[in-house]
Coordinates of C-alpha atoms in Angstrom, one line a residue:
X7 CA -72.8 -172.0 -24.4
X8 CA -71.2 -171.8 -21.0
X9 CA -67.1 -172.7 -20.2
X10 CA -65.3 -172.2 -16.7
X11 CA -61.3 -172.1 -16.8
X12 CA -59.9 -171.1 -12.8
X13 CA -57.6 -168.6 -12.4
X14 CA -55.4 -167.0 -9.1
X15 CA -56.5 -163.7 -8.1
X16 CA -53.6 -162.2 -5.5
X17 CA -54.5 -161.7 -1.2
X18 CA -51.7 -160.6 0.0
X19 CA -49.2 -162.3 -0.2
X20 CA -51.0 -165.3 -1.2
X21 CA -52.9 -165.9 -4.0
X22 CA -58.2 -167.4 -4.6
X23 CA -58.5 -169.2 -6.1
X24 CA -60.6 -167.6 -8.8
X25 CA -63.6 -169.5 -12.1
X26 CA -63.2 -167.6 -15.5
X27 CA -67.0 -168.3 -16.6
X28 CA -67.2 -167.8 -20.2
X29 CA -70.7 -167.4 -22.0
X30 CA -71.2 -167.2 -25.6
X31 CA -75.1 -166.3 -26.7
X32 CA -77.0 -165.1 -29.6
X33 CA -76.9 -160.9 -29.9
X34 CA -75.3 -158.6 -30.6
X35 CA -71.4 -159.0 -30.9
X36 CA -70.2 -157.9 -27.2
X37 CA -67.5 -159.0 -24.9
X38 CA -68.2 -157.5 -21.8
X39 CA -66.3 -158.8 -18.1
X40 CA -67.7 -157.8 -15.1
X41 CA -66.6 -158.9 -11.4
X42 CA -65.1 -156.7 -9.6
X43 CA -61.6 -156.3 -12.5
X44 CA -60.1 -153.5 -12.2
X45 CA -58.5 -151.4 -15.2
X46 CA -55.8 -153.9 -16.6
X47 CA -58.6 -156.8 -16.9
X48 CA -61.1 -154.3 -18.2
X49 CA -58.9 -153.9 -21.4
X50 CA -57.6 -157.9 -21.6
X51 CA -60.8 -157.8 -24.1
X52 CA -58.8 -156.0 -26.0
X53 CA -56.0 -158.6 -26.0
X54 CA -57.3 -161.3 -25.8
X55 CA -59.5 -160.5 -29.0
X56 CA -56.3 -160.1 -31.0
X57 CA -54.6 -162.1 -29.7
X58 CA -57.5 -164.9 -30.6
X59 CA -57.6 -163.8 -34.3
X60 CA -53.7 -163.9 -34.4
X61 CA -53.4 -166.9 -33.7
X62 CA -56.1 -167.9 -36.5
X63 CA -59.4 -169.0 -34.1
X64 CA -62.2 -167.4 -35.9
X65 CA -64.4 -166.4 -33.1
X66 CA -68.4 -166.2 -33.4
X67 CA -70.3 -163.1 -34.6
X68 CA -72.0 -163.1 -30.4
X69 CA -72.5 -161.8 -27.1
X70 CA -69.9 -162.8 -24.4
X71 CA -69.7 -162.5 -21.0
X72 CA -67.1 -163.0 -18.8
X73 CA -67.4 -163.3 -15.0
X74 CA -64.8 -163.4 -12.1
X75 CA -66.1 -165.3 -9.2
X76 CA -66.3 -164.5 -6.6
X77 CA -67.0 -161.2 -7.7
X78 CA -67.0 -159.6 -4.5
X79 CA -63.3 -160.6 -4.9
X80 CA -61.4 -156.9 -6.4
X81 CA -59.1 -158.0 -9.8
X82 CA -55.8 -156.7 -10.5
X83 CA -52.9 -157.6 -12.7
X84 CA -52.9 -158.9 -16.3
X85 CA -52.4 -163.0 -15.1
X86 CA -56.2 -163.9 -16.4
X87 CA -56.2 -162.6 -19.7
X88 CA -54.8 -166.7 -20.4
X89 CA -57.9 -167.8 -18.7
X90 CA -60.1 -165.9 -20.4
X91 CA -58.9 -166.9 -24.7
X92 CA -59.1 -170.7 -23.4
X93 CA -62.5 -169.4 -21.8
X94 CA -63.8 -167.8 -24.9
X95 CA -62.2 -171.5 -26.6
X96 CA -64.5 -173.4 -24.7
X97 CA -67.8 -171.7 -24.9
X98 CA -66.5 -172.1 -29.2
X99 CA -66.6 -175.9 -28.3
X100 CA -63.8 -175.6 -29.7
X101 CA -61.6 -177.1 -26.5
X102 CA -63.3 -179.4 -24.5
X103 CA -63.7 -178.9 -20.5
X104 CA -61.8 -181.3 -19.2
X105 CA -58.2 -181.2 -19.7
X106 CA -59.1 -177.4 -18.7
X107 CA -60.5 -178.2 -14.7
X108 CA -57.2 -180.0 -14.1
X109 CA -55.1 -176.5 -14.1
X110 CA -54.9 -173.1 -12.9
X111 CA -53.9 -171.1 -15.6
X112 CA -52.2 -167.7 -15.2
X113 CA -50.8 -165.5 -18.6
X114 CA -50.8 -162.2 -20.1
X115 CA -51.3 -162.1 -23.9
X116 CA -49.6 -159.9 -26.1
X117 CA -51.6 -159.2 -29.4
X118 CA -50.0 -162.0 -30.8
X119 CA -50.7 -164.8 -29.2
X120 CA -47.2 -164.7 -27.0
X121 CA -47.1 -165.1 -22.9
X122 CA -46.0 -162.8 -21.6
X123 CA -44.7 -163.2 -18.0
X124 CA -46.9 -162.1 -15.1
X125 CA -45.8 -161.3 -10.9
X126 CA -47.3 -164.1 -7.9
X127 CA -46.8 -167.0 -10.5
X128 CA -45.3 -168.6 -7.2
X129 CA -48.8 -168.0 -5.1
X130 CA -51.1 -169.4 -7.4
X131 CA -49.1 -172.3 -7.1
X132 CA -49.3 -172.6 -4.3
X133 CA -52.8 -172.2 -4.1
X134 CA -52.9 -175.3 -7.0
X135 CA -51.5 -177.5 -4.7
X136 CA -53.2 -176.9 -1.8
X137 CA -56.6 -176.4 -4.2
X138 CA -56.1 -180.0 -5.4
X139 CA -55.7 -179.3 -9.2
X140 CA -53.0 -180.9 -11.1
X141 CA -50.6 -178.9 -12.0
X142 CA -50.3 -174.8 -13.5
X143 CA -50.0 -174.3 -16.7
X144 CA -47.7 -170.4 -16.9
X145 CA -46.0 -168.6 -18.9
X146 CA -42.2 -169.9 -19.4
X147 CA -40.2 -167.4 -18.1
X148 CA -42.6 -167.7 -15.2
X149 CA -42.3 -171.9 -15.2
X150 CA -39.1 -172.1 -12.7
X151 CA -40.8 -169.7 -9.9
X152 CA -43.7 -172.2 -10.3
X153 CA -42.1 -175.3 -9.9
X154 CA -40.0 -174.5 -6.6
X155 CA -43.9 -175.8 -4.7
X156 CA -43.2 -179.6 -4.5
X157 CA -46.1 -181.9 -6.2
X158 CA -47.3 -180.0 -9.1
X159 CA -46.6 -180.3 -12.7
X160 CA -45.5 -176.9 -14.5
X161 CA -45.7 -177.1 -18.4
X162 CA -44.0 -173.7 -19.5
X163 CA -46.5 -172.1 -22.2
X164 CA -44.5 -169.4 -24.9
X165 CA -47.8 -168.7 -26.8
X166 CA -51.7 -169.3 -26.8
X167 CA -50.8 -172.6 -29.4
X168 CA -48.3 -174.0 -27.5
X169 CA -51.5 -173.9 -24.9
X170 CA -54.3 -175.3 -27.1
X171 CA -51.8 -177.7 -28.2
X172 CA -51.3 -179.4 -25.6
X173 CA -54.5 -179.7 -24.1
X174 CA -55.8 -180.9 -27.3
X175 CA -53.2 -183.3 -27.2
X176 CA -51.5 -182.5 -30.6
X177 CA -48.2 -181.1 -29.1
X178 CA -48.3 -181.7 -25.5
X179 CA -45.9 -180.2 -23.5
X180 CA -43.6 -181.9 -20.7
X181 CA -43.3 -180.8 -16.7
X182 CA -40.6 -178.3 -16.3
X183 CA -38.5 -179.7 -13.6
X184 CA -36.5 -178.1 -11.9
X185 CA -32.9 -177.4 -11.6
X186 CA -31.4 -174.7 -9.5
X187 CA -28.3 -172.9 -9.5
X188 CA -26.6 -170.0 -10.6
X189 CA -29.3 -169.0 -13.3
X190 CA -31.7 -170.2 -11.3
X191 CA -31.6 -168.8 -7.7
X192 CA -30.4 -165.8 -5.6
X193 CA -27.8 -166.9 -4.1
X194 CA -25.1 -164.7 -1.5
X195 CA -23.2 -162.7 -3.1
X196 CA -19.5 -163.2 -2.8
X197 CA -19.2 -159.8 -3.6
X198 CA -20.6 -158.5 -1.0
X199 CA -19.3 -156.0 1.7
X200 CA -16.8 -157.7 4.6
X201 CA -15.9 -156.9 7.6
X202 CA -12.5 -156.7 7.2
X203 CA -13.3 -153.8 5.5
X204 CA -14.5 -151.7 9.1
X205 CA -10.7 -150.6 10.7
X206 CA -10.8 -150.9 13.9
X207 CA -14.9 -150.7 16.4
X208 CA -14.1 -154.4 17.4
X209 CA -16.1 -153.4 20.5
X210 CA -18.7 -152.6 17.3
X211 CA -18.3 -155.6 15.7
X212 CA -19.2 -158.0 18.9
X213 CA -22.1 -156.4 18.5
X214 CA -23.2 -156.3 15.4
X215 CA -21.7 -160.5 15.9
X216 CA -24.2 -161.4 19.0
X217 CA -27.5 -159.3 16.6
X218 CA -27.2 -161.8 13.6
X219 CA -26.5 -164.3 16.8
X220 CA -30.1 -164.5 18.4
X221 CA -32.1 -161.9 15.6
X222 CA -32.5 -158.8 17.7
X223 CA -32.8 -154.5 16.5
X224 CA -30.2 -152.7 17.2
X225 CA -29.3 -148.4 17.8
X226 CA -26.0 -147.0 16.9
X227 CA -25.6 -143.6 17.8
X228 CA -22.7 -141.4 17.2
X229 CA -21.0 -138.7 15.3
X230 CA -21.3 -138.6 11.8
X231 CA -18.0 -141.2 10.2
X232 CA -18.0 -143.1 13.3
X233 CA -18.5 -146.8 10.3
X234 CA -22.1 -147.2 11.2
X235 CA -23.1 -147.4 8.2
X236 CA -20.7 -149.3 6.6
X237 CA -20.5 -151.6 10.0
X238 CA -24.5 -151.8 9.0
X239 CA -24.5 -152.5 5.6
X240 CA -21.5 -155.7 6.0
X241 CA -24.2 -157.5 8.8
X242 CA -25.9 -159.3 5.9
X243 CA -23.0 -160.7 4.7
X244 CA -22.6 -162.5 9.4
X245 CA -26.1 -163.4 9.1
X246 CA -26.5 -168.1 8.3
X247 CA -28.6 -168.6 5.2
X248 CA -31.8 -169.0 4.3
X249 CA -33.8 -172.2 5.7
X250 CA -35.5 -173.2 2.0
X251 CA -38.6 -172.5 3.8
X252 CA -37.3 -168.8 5.1
X253 CA -35.9 -168.7 1.3
X254 CA -40.3 -169.8 -0.2
X255 CA -41.8 -166.6 2.5
X256 CA -39.4 -163.9 0.7
X257 CA -40.0 -165.6 -2.8
X258 CA -43.1 -165.4 -2.2
X259 CA -43.1 -161.3 -1.3
X260 CA -40.9 -160.8 -4.4
X261 CA -43.2 -162.3 -6.4
X262 CA -46.2 -160.5 -5.6
X263 CA -44.3 -157.2 -6.0
X264 CA -43.0 -158.3 -9.2
X265 CA -39.1 -158.2 -8.1
X266 CA -37.7 -161.8 -9.0
X267 CA -36.0 -159.9 -12.0
X268 CA -35.0 -162.4 -15.0
X269 CA -34.2 -165.8 -14.2
X270 CA -34.4 -166.1 -11.4
X271 CA -36.7 -168.0 -9.8
X272 CA -35.4 -168.1 -5.2
X273 CA -34.2 -165.7 -3.5
X274 CA -31.4 -167.6 -1.2
X275 CA -29.6 -164.0 -0.5
X276 CA -31.4 -162.6 2.9
X277 CA -32.7 -158.8 2.3
X278 CA -31.3 -155.5 3.1
X279 CA -33.0 -153.0 2.8
X280 CA -31.7 -149.1 3.3
X281 CA -35.1 -146.8 2.8
X282 CA -34.5 -143.2 3.4
X283 CA -36.1 -140.8 5.5
X284 CA -39.1 -139.0 3.1
X285 CA -40.5 -142.6 3.7
X286 CA -44.1 -142.3 3.9
X287 CA -45.7 -144.7 7.2
X288 CA -48.1 -146.7 3.9
X289 CA -44.4 -147.4 2.4
X290 CA -43.0 -148.7 6.1
X291 CA -45.5 -151.2 6.8
X292 CA -47.1 -151.6 3.1
X293 CA -50.9 -149.6 2.1
X294 CA -52.1 -148.4 -1.2
X295 CA -54.9 -148.5 -3.6
X296 CA -53.7 -152.6 -3.9
X297 CA -52.5 -152.8 -0.2
X298 CA -49.2 -154.0 -1.9
X299 CA -45.9 -155.3 0.6
X300 CA -44.3 -152.7 2.6
X301 CA -40.3 -152.3 3.4
X302 CA -40.8 -154.3 6.1
X303 CA -42.7 -157.2 4.1
X304 CA -39.3 -156.8 1.6
X305 CA -37.3 -157.9 4.9
X306 CA -38.9 -160.2 6.1
X307 CA -35.5 -162.8 7.2
X308 CA -33.0 -159.3 6.8
X309 CA -32.7 -156.6 6.9
X310 CA -34.5 -153.3 7.4
X311 CA -31.7 -150.0 8.2
X312 CA -33.7 -147.0 9.0
X313 CA -29.8 -144.5 8.8
X314 CA -30.6 -140.8 10.5
X315 CA -33.7 -142.2 13.0
X316 CA -34.3 -139.9 14.4
X317 CA -34.8 -137.6 10.7
X318 CA -37.9 -140.2 9.8
X319 CA -41.7 -138.4 10.4
X320 CA -42.5 -139.8 14.2
X321 CA -45.8 -141.6 12.9
X322 CA -43.9 -143.5 10.5
X323 CA -41.5 -145.3 13.0
X324 CA -44.3 -145.5 16.1
X325 CA -46.2 -147.6 13.0
X326 CA -43.3 -150.0 13.5
X327 CA -44.4 -151.3 17.4
X328 CA -46.8 -153.9 16.9
X329 CA -44.7 -155.2 13.8
X330 CA -41.3 -155.4 15.6
X331 CA -43.7 -157.3 18.6
X332 CA -45.4 -160.1 16.4
X333 CA -43.5 -160.3 13.6
X334 CA -46.5 -159.7 11.3
X335 CA -48.6 -156.2 9.6
X336 CA -52.4 -156.4 9.8
X337 CA -53.5 -154.3 7.1
X338 CA -58.0 -153.8 7.3
X339 CA -59.3 -152.2 4.9
X340 CA -62.4 -151.4 3.1
X341 CA -63.2 -154.4 1.6
X342 CA -60.3 -156.7 2.7
X343 CA -58.1 -157.3 5.5
X344 CA -54.1 -158.3 4.2
X345 CA -51.9 -160.1 6.9
X346 CA -48.4 -159.6 5.2
X347 CA -45.1 -161.6 7.2
X348 CA -42.6 -158.2 8.4
X349 CA -39.7 -161.0 11.1
X350 CA -36.7 -158.2 10.1
X351 CA -33.6 -157.1 12.2
X352 CA -34.1 -153.8 13.0
X353 CA -31.0 -151.6 12.2
X354 CA -31.0 -148.2 13.3
X355 CA -28.1 -145.5 13.1
X356 CA -28.5 -142.0 14.8
X357 CA -26.0 -139.4 14.9
X358 CA -25.8 -137.4 18.7
X359 CA -27.8 -134.5 17.8
X360 CA -28.2 -132.2 14.4
X361 CA -24.5 -131.3 14.2
X362 CA -23.4 -135.0 14.8
X363 CA -20.9 -133.2 17.8
X364 CA -22.5 -133.3 21.0
X365 CA -20.0 -134.9 23.2
X366 CA -17.4 -135.8 20.7
X367 CA -13.6 -135.6 22.4
X368 CA -12.3 -133.1 19.7
X369 CA -14.9 -131.4 17.8
X370 CA -16.9 -128.4 19.4
X371 CA -21.3 -129.1 19.5
X372 CA -22.7 -126.1 18.1
X373 CA -26.3 -127.0 19.3
X374 CA -28.7 -125.6 22.3
X375 CA -29.1 -127.8 25.1
X376 CA -32.8 -128.1 24.4
X377 CA -32.1 -128.5 20.1
X378 CA -30.1 -132.2 21.8
X379 CA -32.8 -133.0 23.9
X380 CA -35.7 -132.3 21.0
X381 CA -33.6 -134.6 18.1
X382 CA -33.5 -137.3 20.9
X383 CA -37.6 -137.1 22.1
X384 CA -38.1 -137.8 18.0
X385 CA -37.2 -141.4 19.0
X386 CA -40.0 -142.2 21.8
X387 CA -39.2 -144.6 24.6
X388 CA -42.1 -147.1 23.7
X389 CA -39.5 -147.7 19.8
X390 CA -36.4 -147.6 22.2
X391 CA -37.9 -150.0 24.0
X392 CA -38.2 -153.0 21.1
X393 CA -34.6 -152.6 20.4
X394 CA -32.0 -155.3 22.4
X395 CA -29.1 -153.7 21.5
X396 CA -28.2 -150.0 21.5
X397 CA -24.5 -148.1 21.3
X398 CA -22.4 -145.4 21.7
X399 CA -19.7 -145.6 18.9
X400 CA -16.8 -143.3 18.6
X401 CA -14.4 -141.2 15.8
X402 CA -11.9 -144.3 14.7
X403 CA -8.5 -144.0 15.6
X404 CA -5.8 -142.9 13.5
X405 CA -3.3 -145.5 14.0
X406 CA -6.3 -147.9 12.2
X407 CA -6.6 -145.6 9.9
X408 CA -3.3 -146.1 9.4
X409 CA -2.0 -149.9 8.5
X410 CA -1.3 -150.1 5.3
X411 CA -3.2 -153.4 5.4
X412 CA -6.2 -154.7 7.3
X413 CA -5.6 -157.2 9.5
X414 CA -9.3 -157.9 11.1
X415 CA -11.2 -160.4 11.1
X416 CA -13.6 -161.2 8.0
X417 CA -17.2 -161.8 7.4
X418 CA -16.3 -165.4 6.9
X419 CA -15.1 -165.6 11.0
X420 CA -17.9 -163.8 12.1
X421 CA -20.4 -166.2 9.9
X422 CA -19.5 -169.0 11.1
X423 CA -19.9 -168.5 14.8
X424 CA -23.0 -166.9 13.8
X425 CA -24.2 -170.1 12.3
X426 CA -22.6 -172.1 15.5
X427 CA -24.8 -169.8 17.6
X428 CA -28.2 -170.5 14.9
X429 CA -27.4 -174.5 15.2
X430 CA -27.9 -174.7 19.5
X431 CA -31.1 -171.9 18.8
X432 CA -32.7 -174.4 16.4
X433 CA -31.6 -177.6 17.9
X434 CA -34.1 -175.8 21.0
X435 CA -36.2 -174.5 18.9
X436 CA -36.4 -178.2 17.1
X437 CA -40.6 -178.2 18.6
X438 CA -41.3 -174.7 18.4
X439 CA -43.7 -173.9 15.3
X440 CA -42.5 -170.3 13.9
X441 CA -39.0 -169.5 16.4
X442 CA -35.9 -169.8 14.5
X443 CA -33.7 -167.2 16.2
X444 CA -33.0 -166.6 20.2
X445 CA -35.6 -162.4 19.6
X446 CA -37.8 -164.8 18.9
X447 CA -38.8 -166.3 22.1
X448 CA -42.4 -166.0 23.1
X449 CA -41.9 -164.3 27.1
X450 CA -44.4 -166.9 29.0
X451 CA -40.9 -169.7 28.3
X452 CA -38.5 -167.6 29.0
X453 CA -37.5 -169.1 31.8
X454 CA -37.5 -172.6 30.1
X455 CA -35.0 -171.3 28.2
X456 CA -33.1 -169.5 30.2
X457 CA -31.2 -170.7 33.1
X458 CA -28.7 -168.8 34.9
X459 CA -26.1 -168.6 37.3
X460 CA -26.3 -166.8 41.0
X461 CA -24.3 -164.5 40.4
X462 CA -26.4 -163.7 36.5
X463 CA -29.0 -163.7 38.3
X464 CA -28.2 -161.0 40.9
X465 CA -27.1 -159.5 38.5
X466 CA -30.0 -159.3 36.0
X467 CA -32.0 -158.2 38.8
X468 CA -29.7 -155.4 40.5
X469 CA -29.7 -153.9 36.4
X470 CA -33.5 -153.9 35.9
X471 CA -34.1 -151.9 39.6
X472 CA -31.0 -149.3 38.9
X473 CA -32.2 -148.6 34.9
X474 CA -35.9 -149.0 36.1
X475 CA -36.4 -152.0 33.2
X476 CA -39.9 -152.3 31.8
X477 CA -40.7 -156.3 32.0
X478 CA -40.3 -155.7 28.2
X479 CA -36.8 -154.7 28.4
X480 CA -36.3 -157.5 30.9
X481 CA -36.9 -159.9 28.7
X482 CA -34.9 -159.2 26.1
X483 CA -31.9 -158.4 28.3
X484 CA -32.8 -162.3 29.0
X485 CA -32.5 -163.3 25.5
X486 CA -29.7 -160.9 24.8
X487 CA -27.2 -162.9 26.9
X488 CA -28.9 -166.1 26.0
X489 CA -27.6 -165.2 23.0
X490 CA -24.1 -164.3 24.4
X491 CA -23.9 -168.0 25.7
X492 CA -24.9 -169.8 22.2
X493 CA -22.0 -167.7 21.1
X494 CA -19.8 -169.0 23.7
X495 CA -21.6 -172.5 23.8
X496 CA -22.6 -172.2 27.8
X497 CA -24.2 -174.3 29.0
X498 CA -25.6 -172.0 31.0
X499 CA -26.3 -168.2 31.3
X500 CA -22.7 -166.6 33.2
X501 CA -21.8 -164.1 34.8
X502 CA -20.1 -162.8 31.5
X503 CA -22.6 -163.0 28.9
X504 CA -25.1 -160.9 31.5
X505 CA -22.6 -158.6 31.7
X506 CA -22.4 -157.7 27.6
X507 CA -25.7 -158.4 27.4
X508 CA -26.6 -155.2 29.4
X509 CA -23.4 -153.0 28.4
X510 CA -25.5 -153.4 25.4
X511 CA -28.4 -151.5 26.0
X512 CA -26.2 -148.2 26.8
X513 CA -30.0 -146.0 26.4
X514 CA -31.3 -147.6 29.6
X515 CA -28.7 -145.9 31.5
X516 CA -29.5 -142.6 33.5
X517 CA -27.1 -140.3 31.6
X518 CA -25.6 -142.0 29.3
X519 CA -26.3 -138.4 26.8
X520 CA -23.7 -136.2 28.5
X521 CA -20.9 -139.7 28.9
X522 CA -17.9 -140.0 27.6
X523 CA -18.5 -141.8 24.2
X524 CA -14.9 -144.3 24.7
X525 CA -15.7 -146.3 27.1
X526 CA -19.7 -147.5 26.1
X527 CA -18.8 -149.7 23.7
X528 CA -18.8 -153.8 25.1
X529 CA -16.1 -156.0 25.3
X530 CA -15.2 -160.0 25.8
X531 CA -14.7 -159.0 29.6
X532 CA -16.1 -158.8 32.6
X533 CA -16.7 -155.4 33.4
X534 CA -18.8 -152.8 35.8
X535 CA -22.3 -152.8 34.2
X536 CA -23.2 -149.2 34.4
X537 CA -20.3 -147.8 33.7
X538 CA -20.8 -144.6 32.3
X539 CA -21.2 -141.4 34.8
X540 CA -24.2 -140.2 36.0
X541 CA -25.5 -136.3 35.4
X542 CA -27.5 -134.1 36.3
X543 CA -29.6 -133.8 33.8
X544 CA -31.1 -136.8 33.4
X545 CA -32.3 -139.5 31.3
X546 CA -33.4 -137.2 27.4
X547 CA -36.5 -139.4 27.4
X548 CA -37.7 -137.6 30.3
X549 CA -40.8 -135.3 30.5
X550 CA -42.0 -136.5 27.0

């Protein structure tokens, strides 16, 4: 006899409906699984047979063939064990076909018939809704995750016996009722690092506030101990909370990798990923035998922090170009093409030289001049062109460290200002799909939304000509000035907004490497837009 049960196979962060066809025919007892199964799927037949016997079902001594269609799609994971077991029972005429056609099934079987949680339940639930199914049957531990999809009945199953009793009507399982709260979602951590812990550095805090308000990329260059890493780790605390749609996208990525954690169904806290500089290019953008998501996708709608940027391998840094520009990663493999989301804020930190003290007052640099330029040449010009804010940091002054109590603004203060700016941006882009902040604004719509005062227009023209900015840098300068206007509530981009945006692009200036670091960070007032001293050394990026 032939039976059909539907399940789902992961393709990137989405699920494709898979039909488990089970045929039971006369012949020597044999259990075979076909349809491009991977190792865990091939081994599932052993667990399925043991689970059926230990649950009390006697299988007839026949030849059993399981086909997972479509046959040209690679099947990986343990989620097919529950649908295979139910298909075997239906082929043996122990279950009716009608109830099986209403659901998508997924679950890993223990040898005693109990169900263990699986990865990728949220994509499975989305596939069930899009495929017109009534609901899903998943392990009890995954029910809260599946219930995030509206308009779908989620039946939590603790064992194979419970699934059979529900399908036969002996003991129906009521649909799971979602009640997200402290036990159901990973919310913002109130004990997270606070901006008030950082002494001094008001200019850097202003720059990070600007970056958070518009979703801009940041690069900080300065000596060790000047607060680069400390500030970067506090950036998620001033970012606005994710919308439900954004949280669902992030949850899908973490669900596919099994990183949600026990008892958590929805990721509400913006991700913060800080990989080590030994990271490979596949670890950054994704890849490997199963084309898993990488650190870029794990930081989706959050922050990707690359500390000691020049220490990363050159090929790793260069793969950042297209994802930073488009917000997605396209992985092409011999058998499949996968797209992962990666709308991230890139925050990077680096020292001014290998020893860390080049041009730092009070310190002597021991690096030869050519090593300093080679160190900076590891970060290519095209990558720097995709960074909106580039700053030189300076050592923290003693009087800031000696204060008995911190008097610095808290993360709550910055977050309130950032959320107000993001509200203005959401209103501005309410009719645009996929645009949530200024950094995501397409170039062809810049002049429609960026209204400049005459003085701001003149300053932008001088900056482009003086620094030789590319068209991309020009666009990013406009977006940065628009974010500053949103923070201050200006109806248009004023000269103070444009000056601050220009001040936040230190690496565009000739001679920035030999400038005194004490004068370079931005301020709220009107200051000359190019105040670093020129040097005969020129731009360290020249001659690459």
